[in-house]
């Protein structure tokens, strides 16, 4: 995870085809999410962006997939004040 004035960039471990979409927490220095969507035609990526936007309470347009469009390891950028995003991350502790 890297933090700057414009927001944060998270390393995300995505598990597609789960029974439900949810944020799991931290696993091996990555933010783990389970996604109900299959990894077909970008469905899992879209659901991953939507899930992270909902978790952090930001509009979907402020969350972007920077790297990892075809893999489980992804880099997600969230454009919002970093202090607000860090408060949301503390919910996982």
Protein backbone atom coordinates (compact mmCIF):
# COMPACT_ATOMS: atom_id res chain seq x y z
CA UNK A 1 0.00 0.00 0.00
CA UNK A 2 1.28 3.45 -0.84
CA UNK A 3 -0.25 6.65 0.48
CA UNK A 4 0.05 10.16 -0.94
CA UNK A 5 -1.93 13.39 -0.72
CA UNK A 6 -4.26 12.36 -3.56
CA UNK A 7 -5.23 8.96 -2.19
CA UNK A 8 -3.88 5.45 -1.80
CA UNK A 9 -2.82 2.59 -4.02
CA UNK A 10 -3.63 -0.88 -2.68
CA UNK A 11 -2.28 -4.26 -3.62
CA UNK A 12 -5.38 -6.46 -3.87
CA UNK A 13 -5.65 -10.25 -3.92
CA UNK A 14 -8.93 -11.14 -5.66
CA UNK A 15 -10.63 -14.52 -5.35
CA UNK A 16 -13.27 -14.84 -8.09
CA UNK A 17 -16.22 -17.25 -8.12
CA UNK A 18 -16.77 -17.01 -4.37
CA UNK A 19 -20.19 -17.62 -2.84
CA UNK A 20 -20.58 -13.89 -2.11
CA UNK A 21 -18.62 -10.68 -2.63
CA UNK A 22 -16.90 -9.42 0.50
CA UNK A 23 -13.81 -7.76 1.88
CA UNK A 24 -11.83 -10.34 3.85
CA UNK A 25 -9.01 -8.22 5.22
CA UNK A 26 -5.23 -8.35 5.00
CA UNK A 27 -3.50 -11.47 3.77
CA UNK A 28 0.23 -11.60 3.00
CA UNK A 29 0.57 -7.81 2.60
CA UNK A 30 -2.43 -7.60 0.26
CA UNK A 31 -6.03 -6.47 0.70
CA UNK A 32 -8.02 -9.68 0.09
CA UNK A 33 -11.46 -9.63 -1.48
CA UNK A 34 -13.79 -12.43 -2.51
CA UNK A 35 -15.84 -11.81 -5.64
CA UNK A 36 -18.97 -13.66 -6.69
CA UNK A 37 -18.41 -12.71 -10.33
CA UNK A 38 -16.48 -15.04 -12.66
CA UNK A 39 -13.20 -13.82 -14.18
CA UNK A 40 -14.77 -13.50 -17.62
CA UNK A 41 -15.07 -10.39 -19.81
CA UNK A 42 -13.97 -8.07 -16.99
CA UNK A 43 -16.89 -8.96 -14.71
CA UNK A 44 -14.67 -9.76 -11.72
CA UNK A 45 -12.65 -6.56 -12.25
CA UNK A 46 -15.81 -4.44 -12.35
CA UNK A 47 -17.13 -6.09 -9.21
CA UNK A 48 -13.77 -5.62 -7.48
CA UNK A 49 -13.83 -1.87 -8.22
CA UNK A 50 -17.45 -1.59 -7.04
CA UNK A 51 -16.76 -3.54 -3.84
CA UNK A 52 -13.73 -1.43 -2.93
CA UNK A 53 -15.62 1.80 -3.68
CA UNK A 54 -18.44 0.68 -1.38
CA UNK A 55 -16.03 -0.38 1.37
CA UNK A 56 -14.26 2.98 1.37
CA UNK A 57 -17.46 4.95 0.87
CA UNK A 58 -16.32 6.73 -2.29
CA UNK A 59 -17.98 7.01 -5.70
CA UNK A 60 -17.00 4.30 -8.16
CA UNK A 61 -15.42 6.87 -10.49
CA UNK A 62 -12.74 7.54 -7.83
CA UNK A 63 -11.55 3.91 -7.89
CA UNK A 64 -9.48 2.60 -10.78
CA UNK A 65 -7.74 -0.62 -11.66
CA UNK A 66 -4.12 0.34 -12.33
CA UNK A 67 -2.53 -3.06 -12.85
CA UNK A 68 -3.53 -6.73 -12.95
CA UNK A 69 -6.49 -6.78 -15.32
CA UNK A 70 -5.99 -10.50 -16.02
CA UNK A 71 -4.59 -11.79 -12.75
CA UNK A 72 -5.55 -12.22 -9.12
CA UNK A 73 -2.96 -9.72 -7.91
CA UNK A 74 -4.16 -6.21 -8.68
CA UNK A 75 -3.18 -2.62 -7.97
CA UNK A 76 -6.19 -0.43 -7.19
CA UNK A 77 -5.96 3.37 -6.95
CA UNK A 78 -8.46 5.24 -4.76
CA UNK A 79 -8.60 9.00 -5.29
CA UNK A 80 -9.78 10.55 -2.02
CA UNK A 81 -8.24 12.24 1.02
CA UNK A 82 -5.82 9.68 2.43
CA UNK A 83 -6.81 10.28 6.06
CA UNK A 84 -10.43 9.30 5.33
CA UNK A 85 -9.31 6.16 3.53
CA UNK A 86 -7.00 5.14 6.37
CA UNK A 87 -9.91 5.44 8.82
CA UNK A 88 -11.86 2.95 6.71
CA UNK A 89 -8.87 0.57 6.74
CA UNK A 90 -8.82 0.67 10.53
CA UNK A 91 -12.21 -1.07 10.51
CA UNK A 92 -10.37 -4.25 9.52
CA UNK A 93 -8.10 -4.24 12.59
